[in-house]
Amino acid sequence: SAICPARVAAVLLVSLTPAVSAQPIVPVQDRYQRITPSEPSEYMFFGDALAIDATTAVVGAPNEPAIDGIPRGVVHVYEYDATSGPAWNHAQDLVSPDGGASHNFGSAVALRGDTLVVADNYAENANGVGGGSVYIYARELGTWVHTATIIEDNGVVAGYFGWSIAIDEDAQHLLVSNGGNDLLTPGSVWVYDISNPQQVVFLRKISFPGTEGYPFFGFSLALHGTTAVIGAPEEDVADR
């Protein structure tokens, strides 16, 4: 029987200028740049998570082999240089500060200004394998530096904390969910103050407002100002 070839992914960065048009955008050679891993490997999931802000782009590859050669995940950072090309140039690689406890680093990423948040929703921590961890980074003199790690208080094995994350436009607040993926609860969302990336402060926990089922509350998240948008793609609304 035929064997499916190994997959090596790529990310396209497409310029949306000039002016917005009603016509579909077909990227042309001088308006996009294809980014591929410098050391490609099978099923590394390069591009599984993406974030961009101003001249910085972040690409998560949560199954990419880390320093020890085991697929633990790597996050790649690119900077736009208007003078060289112009082009997006590779600037830095980030691996989990927890080393061998990492299993899916870069499963989700969020970026605003000089604050970067990276999730590993299957990281091993005090809650066990798959408890999930979220890492805060601050840009200092052009380099991303790990400043804090967040795990779920009283979490469980395979709790998937960090399934989805979102930060607001001013990098003041962070949402973290488990997406209901532990199948023990409908799902929850935690809210943190990250205005000081050196000292993250827990603010509140948002629970599913319903009473039944497994709606995967928090499966997706968005945040703007003081308004949070929380997805629950499996909620049964037939009787509501």
Tab-separated table of N, CA and C in Angstrom, residues 80-150:
chain	number	residue	atom	x	y	z
A	80	TYR	N	10.672	41.772	11.098
A	80	TYR	CA	10.603	42.376	9.770
A	80	TYR	C	11.663	43.459	9.632
A	81	ASP	N	12.418	43.384	8.567
A	81	ASP	CA	13.469	44.360	8.278
A	81	ASP	C	13.154	45.022	6.947
A	82	ALA	N	12.747	46.267	7.001
A	82	ALA	CA	12.360	46.980	5.787
A	82	ALA	C	13.540	47.321	4.901
A	83	THR	N	14.756	47.220	5.432
A	83	THR	CA	15.936	47.624	4.671
A	83	THR	C	16.610	46.464	3.945
A	84	SER	N	16.288	45.236	4.327
A	84	SER	CA	16.962	44.093	3.693
A	84	SER	C	15.974	43.267	2.905
A	85	GLY	N	15.621	43.775	1.767
A	85	GLY	CA	14.728	42.966	0.930
A	85	GLY	C	13.531	43.707	0.405
A	86	PRO	N	12.558	44.126	1.242
A	86	PRO	CA	12.421	43.865	2.683
A	86	PRO	C	12.118	42.390	2.955
A	87	ALA	N	12.295	41.966	4.194
A	87	ALA	CA	12.136	40.553	4.487
A	87	ALA	C	11.876	40.326	5.967
A	88	TRP	N	11.257	39.185	6.248
A	88	TRP	CA	11.116	38.688	7.612
A	88	TRP	C	12.304	37.778	7.899
A	89	ASN	N	13.080	38.126	8.914
A	89	ASN	CA	14.292	37.389	9.237
A	89	ASN	C	14.149	36.663	10.571
A	90	HIS	N	14.704	35.467	10.612
A	90	HIS	CA	14.676	34.697	11.846
A	90	HIS	C	15.488	35.416	12.914
A	91	ALA	N	14.891	35.577	14.121
A	91	ALA	CA	15.559	36.326	15.183
A	91	ALA	C	15.910	35.474	16.396
A	92	GLN	N	15.031	34.522	16.761
A	92	GLN	CA	15.265	33.780	17.998
A	92	GLN	C	14.399	32.522	18.028
A	93	ASP	N	14.920	31.479	18.645
A	93	ASP	CA	14.146	30.269	18.924
A	93	ASP	C	13.944	30.157	20.430
A	94	LEU	N	12.746	29.764	20.822
A	94	LEU	CA	12.436	29.578	22.228
A	94	LEU	C	12.064	28.123	22.479
A	95	VAL	N	12.645	27.538	23.501
A	95	VAL	CA	12.253	26.200	23.950
A	95	VAL	C	11.768	26.320	25.389
A	96	SER	N	11.067	25.302	25.834
A	96	SER	CA	10.468	25.376	27.154
A	96	SER	C	11.522	25.557	28.241
A	97	PRO	N	11.303	26.497	29.164
A	97	PRO	CA	12.222	26.631	30.295
A	97	PRO	C	12.140	25.453	31.253
A	98	ASP	N	11.128	24.597	31.067
A	98	ASP	CA	10.990	23.416	31.925
A	98	ASP	C	11.662	22.183	31.336
A	99	GLY	N	12.340	22.336	30.218
A	99	GLY	CA	13.135	21.240	29.650
A	99	GLY	C	12.338	19.979	29.401
A	100	GLY	N	12.751	18.879	30.044
A	100	GLY	CA	12.161	17.579	29.790
A	100	GLY	C	10.716	17.447	30.194
A	101	ALA	N	10.172	18.432	30.934
A	101	ALA	CA	8.762	18.387	31.307
A	101	ALA	C	7.867	18.878	30.186
A	102	SER	N	8.480	19.404	29.127
A	102	SER	CA	7.717	19.956	28.013
A	102	SER	C	7.304	18.851	27.044
A	103	HIS	N	6.061	18.962	26.541
A	103	HIS	CA	5.568	17.975	25.591
A	103	HIS	C	4.836	18.606	24.410
A	104	ASN	N	4.505	19.896	24.485
A	104	ASN	CA	3.722	20.513	23.410
A	104	ASN	C	3.940	22.030	23.407
A	105	PHE	N	5.174	22.438	23.628
A	105	PHE	CA	5.513	23.855	23.757
A	105	PHE	C	5.240	24.572	22.435
A	106	GLY	N	4.452	25.648	22.514
A	106	GLY	CA	4.069	26.367	21.297
A	106	GLY	C	2.725	25.945	20.767
A	107	SER	N	1.943	25.231	21.577
A	107	SER	CA	0.606	24.809	21.133
A	107	SER	C	-0.314	26.011	20.932
A	108	ALA	N	-0.038	27.102	21.641
A	108	ALA	CA	-0.744	28.360	21.444
A	108	ALA	C	0.221	29.494	21.758
A	109	VAL	N	0.093	30.601	21.041
A	109	VAL	CA	0.944	31.774	21.270
A	109	VAL	C	0.093	33.036	21.186
A	110	ALA	N	0.495	34.047	21.940
A	110	ALA	CA	-0.166	35.349	21.894
A	110	ALA	C	0.905	36.418	22.062
A	111	LEU	N	0.766	37.522	21.322
A	111	LEU	CA	1.825	38.537	21.270
A	111	LEU	C	1.221	39.926	21.253
A	112	ARG	N	1.710	40.778	22.127
A	112	ARG	CA	1.371	42.199	22.103
A	112	ARG	C	2.597	42.987	22.560
A	113	GLY	N	3.100	43.842	21.696
A	113	GLY	CA	4.224	44.690	22.065
A	113	GLY	C	5.413	43.886	22.533
A	114	ASP	N	5.849	44.145	23.751
A	114	ASP	CA	7.019	43.467	24.299
A	114	ASP	C	6.636	42.318	25.230
A	115	THR	N	5.405	41.815	25.090
A	115	THR	CA	4.934	40.692	25.893
A	115	THR	C	4.530	39.537	24.992
A	116	LEU	N	5.080	38.371	25.266
A	116	LEU	CA	4.780	37.155	24.510
A	116	LEU	C	4.327	36.083	25.494
A	117	VAL	N	3.246	35.391	25.154
A	117	VAL	CA	2.734	34.294	25.976
A	117	VAL	C	2.754	33.028	25.139
A	118	VAL	N	3.319	31.958	25.701
A	118	VAL	CA	3.421	30.671	25.015
A	118	VAL	C	2.794	29.605	25.899
A	119	ALA	N	1.940	28.786	25.315
A	119	ALA	CA	1.305	27.697	26.054
A	119	ALA	C	1.914	26.357	25.668
A	120	ASP	N	1.954	25.472	26.647
A	120	ASP	CA	2.256	24.054	26.433
A	120	ASP	C	1.148	23.297	27.146
A	121	ASN	N	0.087	22.966	26.405
A	121	ASN	CA	-1.105	22.430	27.056
A	121	ASN	C	-0.958	20.974	27.505
A	122	TYR	N	0.208	20.401	27.276
A	122	TYR	CA	0.432	19.034	27.765
A	122	TYR	C	1.705	18.948	28.596
A	123	ALA	N	2.174	20.073	29.096
A	123	ALA	CA	3.392	20.084	29.915
A	123	ALA	C	3.171	19.304	31.204
A	124	GLU	N	4.246	18.705	31.673
A	124	GLU	CA	4.216	18.017	32.960
A	124	GLU	C	4.626	18.991	34.049
A	125	ASN	N	3.832	19.052	35.117
A	125	ASN	CA	4.143	19.948	36.226
A	125	ASN	C	3.612	19.330	37.525
A	126	ALA	N	3.384	20.150	38.538
A	126	ALA	CA	2.920	19.629	39.822
A	126	ALA	C	1.571	18.939	39.723
A	127	ASN	N	0.825	19.224	38.656
A	127	ASN	CA	-0.476	18.584	38.460
A	127	ASN	C	-0.369	17.256	37.714
A	128	GLY	N	0.840	16.901	37.273
A	128	GLY	CA	1.046	15.639	36.573
A	128	GLY	C	1.259	15.845	35.082
A	129	VAL	N	1.403	14.734	34.369
A	129	VAL	CA	1.596	14.787	32.915
A	129	VAL	C	0.338	15.345	32.269
A	130	GLY	N	0.541	16.321	31.395
A	130	GLY	CA	-0.602	16.924	30.719
A	130	GLY	C	-1.313	17.967	31.548
A	131	GLY	N	-0.711	18.347	32.685
A	131	GLY	CA	-1.342	19.386	33.491
A	131	GLY	C	-1.446	20.702	32.743
A	132	GLY	N	-0.409	20.992	31.941
A	132	GLY	CA	-0.410	22.199	31.124
A	132	GLY	C	0.220	23.388	31.822
A	133	SER	N	1.045	24.128	31.092
A	133	SER	CA	1.710	25.313	31.630
A	133	SER	C	1.650	26.442	30.613
A	134	VAL	N	1.693	27.663	31.128
A	134	VAL	CA	1.708	28.868	30.294
A	134	VAL	C	2.902	29.713	30.714
A	135	TYR	N	3.663	30.192	29.728
A	135	TYR	CA	4.916	30.889	29.984
A	135	TYR	C	4.824	32.336	29.502
A	136	ILE	N	5.282	33.248	30.335
A	136	ILE	CA	5.305	34.670	30.004
A	136	ILE	C	6.734	35.066	29.633
A	137	TYR	N	6.858	35.801	28.531
A	137	TYR	CA	8.160	36.319	28.096
A	137	TYR	C	8.066	37.831	27.947
A	138	ALA	N	9.177	38.506	28.246
A	138	ALA	CA	9.291	39.947	28.032
A	138	ALA	C	10.481	40.203	27.113
A	139	ARG	N	10.311	41.176	26.216
A	139	ARG	CA	11.421	41.529	25.321
A	139	ARG	C	12.313	42.538	26.025
A	140	GLU	N	13.573	42.137	26.211
A	140	GLU	CA	14.554	42.984	26.878
A	140	GLU	C	15.758	43.167	25.961
A	141	LEU	N	15.966	44.404	25.521
A	141	LEU	CA	17.078	44.731	24.616
A	141	LEU	C	17.059	43.847	23.378
A	142	GLY	N	15.860	43.596	22.862
A	142	GLY	CA	15.716	42.841	21.627
A	142	GLY	C	15.683	41.336	21.780
A	143	THR	N	15.785	40.838	23.010
A	143	THR	CA	15.793	39.393	23.257
A	143	THR	C	14.611	39.022	24.143
A	144	TRP	N	13.944	37.921	23.796
A	144	TRP	CA	12.815	37.450	24.595
A	144	TRP	C	13.329	36.646	25.782
A	145	VAL	N	12.913	37.067	26.980
A	145	VAL	CA	13.382	36.470	28.229
A	145	VAL	C	12.184	35.923	29.010
A	146	HIS	N	12.302	34.680	29.467
A	146	HIS	CA	11.235	34.077	30.263
A	146	HIS	C	11.162	34.758	31.628
A	147	THR	N	9.952	35.181	32.024
A	147	THR	CA	9.791	35.913	33.278
A	147	THR	C	8.871	35.222	34.277
A	148	ALA	N	7.943	34.385	33.808
A	148	ALA	CA	6.995	33.763	34.734
A	148	ALA	C	6.383	32.528	34.096
A	149	THR	N	5.964	31.591	34.945
A	149	THR	CA	5.252	30.387	34.516
A	149	THR	C	3.955	30.287	35.312
A	150	ILE	N	2.868	29.955	34.616
A	150	ILE	CA	1.569	29.815	35.260
A	150	ILE	C	1.090	28.377	35.105
